[in-house]
Short mmCIF file of C-alpha atoms in Angstrom, two decimals:
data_model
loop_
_atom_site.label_atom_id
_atom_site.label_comp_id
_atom_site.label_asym_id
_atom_site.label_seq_id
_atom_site.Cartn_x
_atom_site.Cartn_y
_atom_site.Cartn_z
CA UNK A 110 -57.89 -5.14 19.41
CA UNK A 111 -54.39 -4.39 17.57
CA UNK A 112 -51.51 -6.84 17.15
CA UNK A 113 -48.19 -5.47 16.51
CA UNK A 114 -45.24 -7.41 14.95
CA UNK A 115 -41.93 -6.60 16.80
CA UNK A 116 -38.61 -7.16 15.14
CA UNK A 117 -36.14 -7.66 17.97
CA UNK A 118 -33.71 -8.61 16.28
CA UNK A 119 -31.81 -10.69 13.16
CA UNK A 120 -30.03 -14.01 13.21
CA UNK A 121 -26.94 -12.99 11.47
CA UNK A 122 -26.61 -15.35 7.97
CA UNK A 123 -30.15 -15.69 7.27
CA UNK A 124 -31.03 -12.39 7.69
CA UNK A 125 -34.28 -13.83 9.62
CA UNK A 126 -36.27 -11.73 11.68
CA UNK A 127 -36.28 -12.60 15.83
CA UNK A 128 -39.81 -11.05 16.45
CA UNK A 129 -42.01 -10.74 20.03
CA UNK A 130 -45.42 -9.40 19.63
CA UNK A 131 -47.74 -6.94 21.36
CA UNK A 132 -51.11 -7.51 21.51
CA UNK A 133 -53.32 -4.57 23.13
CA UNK A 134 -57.14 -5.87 23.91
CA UNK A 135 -60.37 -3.52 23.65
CA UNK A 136 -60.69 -4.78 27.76
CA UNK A 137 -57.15 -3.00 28.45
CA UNK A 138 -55.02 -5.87 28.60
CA UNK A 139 -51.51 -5.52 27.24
CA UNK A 140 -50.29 -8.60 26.14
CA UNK A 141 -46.20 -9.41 25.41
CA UNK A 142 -45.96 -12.76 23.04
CA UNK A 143 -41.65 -13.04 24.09
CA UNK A 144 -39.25 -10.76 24.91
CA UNK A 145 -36.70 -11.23 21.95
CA UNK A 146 -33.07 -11.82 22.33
CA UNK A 147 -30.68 -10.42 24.98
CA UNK A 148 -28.61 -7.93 23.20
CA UNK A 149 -24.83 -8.98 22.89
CA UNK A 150 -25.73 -12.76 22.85
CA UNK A 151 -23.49 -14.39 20.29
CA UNK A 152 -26.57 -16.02 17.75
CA UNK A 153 -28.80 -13.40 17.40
CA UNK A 154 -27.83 -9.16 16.32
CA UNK A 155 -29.74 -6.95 18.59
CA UNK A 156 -29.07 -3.28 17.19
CA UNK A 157 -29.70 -0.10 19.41
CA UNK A 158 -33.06 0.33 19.94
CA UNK A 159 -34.16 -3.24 18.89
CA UNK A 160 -34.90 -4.43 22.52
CA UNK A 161 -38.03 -4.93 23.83
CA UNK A 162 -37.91 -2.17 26.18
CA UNK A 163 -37.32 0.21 24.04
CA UNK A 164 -38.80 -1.36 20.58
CA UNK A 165 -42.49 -0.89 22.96
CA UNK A 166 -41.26 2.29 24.34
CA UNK A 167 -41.91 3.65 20.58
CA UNK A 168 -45.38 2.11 21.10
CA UNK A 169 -45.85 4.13 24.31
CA UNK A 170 -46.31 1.05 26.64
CA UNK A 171 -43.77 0.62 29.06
CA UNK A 172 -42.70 -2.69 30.87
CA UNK A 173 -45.07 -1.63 34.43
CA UNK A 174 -48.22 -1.79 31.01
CA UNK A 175 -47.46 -5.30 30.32
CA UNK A 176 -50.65 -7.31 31.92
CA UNK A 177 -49.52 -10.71 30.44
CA UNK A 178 -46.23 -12.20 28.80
CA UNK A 179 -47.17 -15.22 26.74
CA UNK A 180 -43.78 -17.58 26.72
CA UNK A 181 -43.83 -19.68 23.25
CA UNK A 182 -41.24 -21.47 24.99
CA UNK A 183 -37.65 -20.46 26.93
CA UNK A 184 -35.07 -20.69 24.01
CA UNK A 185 -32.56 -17.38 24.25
CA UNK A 186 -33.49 -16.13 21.62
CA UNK A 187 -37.59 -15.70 23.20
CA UNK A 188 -36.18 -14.75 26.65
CA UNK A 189 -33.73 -12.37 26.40
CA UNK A 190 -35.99 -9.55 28.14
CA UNK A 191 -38.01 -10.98 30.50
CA UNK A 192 -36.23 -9.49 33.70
CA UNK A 193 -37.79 -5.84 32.38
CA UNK A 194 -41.63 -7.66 32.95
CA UNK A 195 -41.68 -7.74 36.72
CA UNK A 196 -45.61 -7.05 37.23
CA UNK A 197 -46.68 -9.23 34.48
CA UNK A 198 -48.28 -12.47 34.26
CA UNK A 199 -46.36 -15.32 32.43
CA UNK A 200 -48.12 -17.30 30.72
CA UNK A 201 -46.38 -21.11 29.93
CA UNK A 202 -47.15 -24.53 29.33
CA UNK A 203 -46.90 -26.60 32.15
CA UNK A 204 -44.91 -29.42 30.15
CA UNK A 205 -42.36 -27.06 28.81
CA UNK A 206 -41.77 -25.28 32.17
CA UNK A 207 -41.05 -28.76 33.75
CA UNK A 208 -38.78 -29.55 31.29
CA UNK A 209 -37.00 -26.50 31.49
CA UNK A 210 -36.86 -26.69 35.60
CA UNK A 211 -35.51 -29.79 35.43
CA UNK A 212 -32.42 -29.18 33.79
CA UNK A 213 -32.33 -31.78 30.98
CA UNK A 214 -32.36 -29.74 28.08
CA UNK A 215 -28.67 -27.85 27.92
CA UNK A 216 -29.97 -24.81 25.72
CA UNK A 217 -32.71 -24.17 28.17
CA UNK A 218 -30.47 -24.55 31.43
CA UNK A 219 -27.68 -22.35 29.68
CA UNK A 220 -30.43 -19.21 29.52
CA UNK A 221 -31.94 -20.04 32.88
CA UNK A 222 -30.94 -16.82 34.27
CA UNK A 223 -33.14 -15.21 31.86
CA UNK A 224 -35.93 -16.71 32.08
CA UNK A 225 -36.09 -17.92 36.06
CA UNK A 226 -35.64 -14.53 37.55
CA UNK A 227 -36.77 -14.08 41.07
CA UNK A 228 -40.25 -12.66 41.40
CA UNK A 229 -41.63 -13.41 37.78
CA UNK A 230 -44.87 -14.79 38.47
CA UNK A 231 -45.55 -18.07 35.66
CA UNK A 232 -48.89 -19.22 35.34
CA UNK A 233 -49.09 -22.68 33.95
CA UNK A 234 -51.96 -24.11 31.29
CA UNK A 235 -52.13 -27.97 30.03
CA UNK A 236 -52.65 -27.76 26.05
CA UNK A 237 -55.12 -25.51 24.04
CA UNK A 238 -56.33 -22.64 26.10
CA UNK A 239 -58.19 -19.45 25.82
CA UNK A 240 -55.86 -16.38 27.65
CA UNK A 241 -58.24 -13.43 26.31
CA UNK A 242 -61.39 -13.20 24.52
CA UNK A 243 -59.80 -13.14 21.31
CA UNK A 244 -55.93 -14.80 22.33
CA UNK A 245 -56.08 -18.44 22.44
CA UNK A 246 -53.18 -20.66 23.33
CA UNK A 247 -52.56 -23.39 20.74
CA UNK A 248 -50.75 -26.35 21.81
CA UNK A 249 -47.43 -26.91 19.51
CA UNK A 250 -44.70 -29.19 20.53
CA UNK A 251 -42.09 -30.78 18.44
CA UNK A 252 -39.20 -27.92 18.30
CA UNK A 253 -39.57 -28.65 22.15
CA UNK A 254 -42.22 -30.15 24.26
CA UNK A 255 -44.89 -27.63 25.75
CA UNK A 256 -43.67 -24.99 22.82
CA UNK A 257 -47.28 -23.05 22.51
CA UNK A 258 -48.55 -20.79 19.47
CA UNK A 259 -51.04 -18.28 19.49
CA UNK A 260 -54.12 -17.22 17.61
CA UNK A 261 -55.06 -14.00 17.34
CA UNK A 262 -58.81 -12.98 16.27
CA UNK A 263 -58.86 -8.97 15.00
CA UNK A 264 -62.24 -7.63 14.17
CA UNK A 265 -61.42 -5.78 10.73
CA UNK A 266 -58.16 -8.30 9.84
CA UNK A 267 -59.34 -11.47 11.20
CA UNK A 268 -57.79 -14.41 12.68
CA UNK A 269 -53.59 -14.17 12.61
CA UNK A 270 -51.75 -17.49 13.68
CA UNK A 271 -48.79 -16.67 15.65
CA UNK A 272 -46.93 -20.04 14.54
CA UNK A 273 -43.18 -19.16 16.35
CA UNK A 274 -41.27 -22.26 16.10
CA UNK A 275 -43.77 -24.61 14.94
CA UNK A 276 -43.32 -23.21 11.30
CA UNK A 277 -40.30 -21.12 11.15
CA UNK A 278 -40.73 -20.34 7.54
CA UNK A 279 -42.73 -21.43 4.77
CA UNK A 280 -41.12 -24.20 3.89
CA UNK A 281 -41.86 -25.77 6.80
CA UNK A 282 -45.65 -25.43 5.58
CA UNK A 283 -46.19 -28.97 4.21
CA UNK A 284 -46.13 -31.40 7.78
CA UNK A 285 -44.47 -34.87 5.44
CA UNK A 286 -41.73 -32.71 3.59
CA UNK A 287 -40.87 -29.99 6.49
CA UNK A 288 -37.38 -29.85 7.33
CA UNK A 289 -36.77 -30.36 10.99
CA UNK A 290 -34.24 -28.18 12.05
CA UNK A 291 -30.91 -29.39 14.33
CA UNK A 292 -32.77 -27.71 17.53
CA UNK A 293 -35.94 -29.73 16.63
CA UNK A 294 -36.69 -32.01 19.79
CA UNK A 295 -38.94 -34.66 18.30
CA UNK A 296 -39.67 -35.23 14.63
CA UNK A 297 -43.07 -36.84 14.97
CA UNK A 298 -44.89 -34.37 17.31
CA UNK A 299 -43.29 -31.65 15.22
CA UNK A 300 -45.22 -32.95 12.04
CA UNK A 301 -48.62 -33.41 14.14
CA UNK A 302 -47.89 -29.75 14.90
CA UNK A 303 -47.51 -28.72 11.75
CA UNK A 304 -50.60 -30.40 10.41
CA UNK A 305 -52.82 -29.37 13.27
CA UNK A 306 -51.44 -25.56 12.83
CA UNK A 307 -51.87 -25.49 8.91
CA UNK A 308 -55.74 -27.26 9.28
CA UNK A 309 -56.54 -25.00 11.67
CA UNK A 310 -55.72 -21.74 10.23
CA UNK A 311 -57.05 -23.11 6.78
CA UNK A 312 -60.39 -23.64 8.76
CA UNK A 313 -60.03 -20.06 10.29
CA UNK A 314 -58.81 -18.13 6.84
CA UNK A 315 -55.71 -17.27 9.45
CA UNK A 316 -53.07 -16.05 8.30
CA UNK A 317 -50.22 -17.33 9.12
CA UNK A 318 -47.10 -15.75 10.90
CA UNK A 319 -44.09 -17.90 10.51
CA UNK A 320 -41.30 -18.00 13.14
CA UNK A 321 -38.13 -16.53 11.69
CA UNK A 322 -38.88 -16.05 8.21
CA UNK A 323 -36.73 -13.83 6.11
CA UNK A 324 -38.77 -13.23 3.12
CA UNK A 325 -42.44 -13.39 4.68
CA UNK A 326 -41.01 -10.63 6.96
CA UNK A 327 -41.42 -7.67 4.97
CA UNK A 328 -44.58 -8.49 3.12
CA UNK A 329 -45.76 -8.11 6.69
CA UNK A 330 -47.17 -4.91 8.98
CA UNK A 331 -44.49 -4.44 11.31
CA UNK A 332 -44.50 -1.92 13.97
CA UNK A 333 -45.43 1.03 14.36
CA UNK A 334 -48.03 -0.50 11.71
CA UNK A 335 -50.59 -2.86 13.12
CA UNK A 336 -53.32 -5.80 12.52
CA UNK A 337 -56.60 -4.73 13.73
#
């Protein structure tokens, strides 16, 4: 099993990474964590060739590869390429695609042509979940409600916590002193998140891959290096 880290592109200020990730299975699945930005959106730089499309087309896998896109949740910048994953599997949780049906939540309706596209086929799961031998589903809420991380167990690396929003950066690392952030839905659940995320990647040895973090982002292997 390999996990690559996709930079898809930068919010411009912080110089913070907007990454997806590819996760390629010994069993032949190809699995899509996001789909990064739209490029020419006004919040987040997309430069030529930072897509999705083509930022796996330097991977060799093309869109029609893609067995499974695992949604963290539907904020722009996580949606922007979903149209391009036709004859994939989404995988959400059923809480946060509610939420975002229903309309409520203005950031979520205002991308909704990016992420409700006729013909994408969403799959819904209630809380912690095993996808994939190996890709588990980790229940996160608290930057929004149904938000979902992802734990990744390599053979030779071992396991990798695919934290997204839960724990942009590291200082959101400690669950009583994190900052919440002004698109934070609910402080509370936010903390549990961060406590459950941090205890169980401390009782993995995971390491832990923060959201949008501008200086974690190049001690990291990103693509075409890999975790395996």
């Amino acid at each position: 099993m390999r996990l690559y880290l996709l930079r898809l592109g930068t919010i411009p200020g912080l110089g913070a990474p907007v990454p997806g990730y590819l996760i390629r299975t010994d069993e032949g699945a190809t699995v899509l964590v996001d789909t990064g930005a739209a490029p020419g959106g006004p919040q987040v730089l997309v430069e030529e060739g930072q897509d999705v499309v083509s930022s796996l087309g330097r991977l060799g896998v093309r869109p029609e590869d893609v067995t499974h896109v695992v949604c963290s949740h539907l904020d722009p910048d996580h949606v922007g390429g979903h149209a391009a994953f036709t004859g994939a599997e989404f995988v959400i949780q059923r809480a946060h695609l509610d939420l975002a049906r229903s309309g409520t939540v203005p950031r979520l309706a205002a991308c909704r042509p990016l992420w409700d596209v006729p013909g994408l086929k969403y799959t819904t799961v209630d809380g912690d979940t095993e996808l994939l031998p190996g890709v588990e589903l980790v229940a996160s809420g608290g930057h929004v409600p149904g938000h979902q991380s992802v734990l990744v167990r390599l053979p030779h690396t071992g396991p990798v916590l695919l934290a997204v929003d839960a724990i942009p950066m590291s200082a959101a690392l400690d669950a009583a002193r994190r900052p919440v952030l002004p698109f934070d839905m609910d402080e509370k659940e936010l903390r549990e998140s961060t406590r459950k995320l941090v205890e169980l990647a401390r009782a993995e040895g995971a390491l832990i891959v923060h959201g949008h973090d501008a200086e974690q982002w190049p001690t990291l292997r990103v693509a075409p290096a890999y975790y395996d």
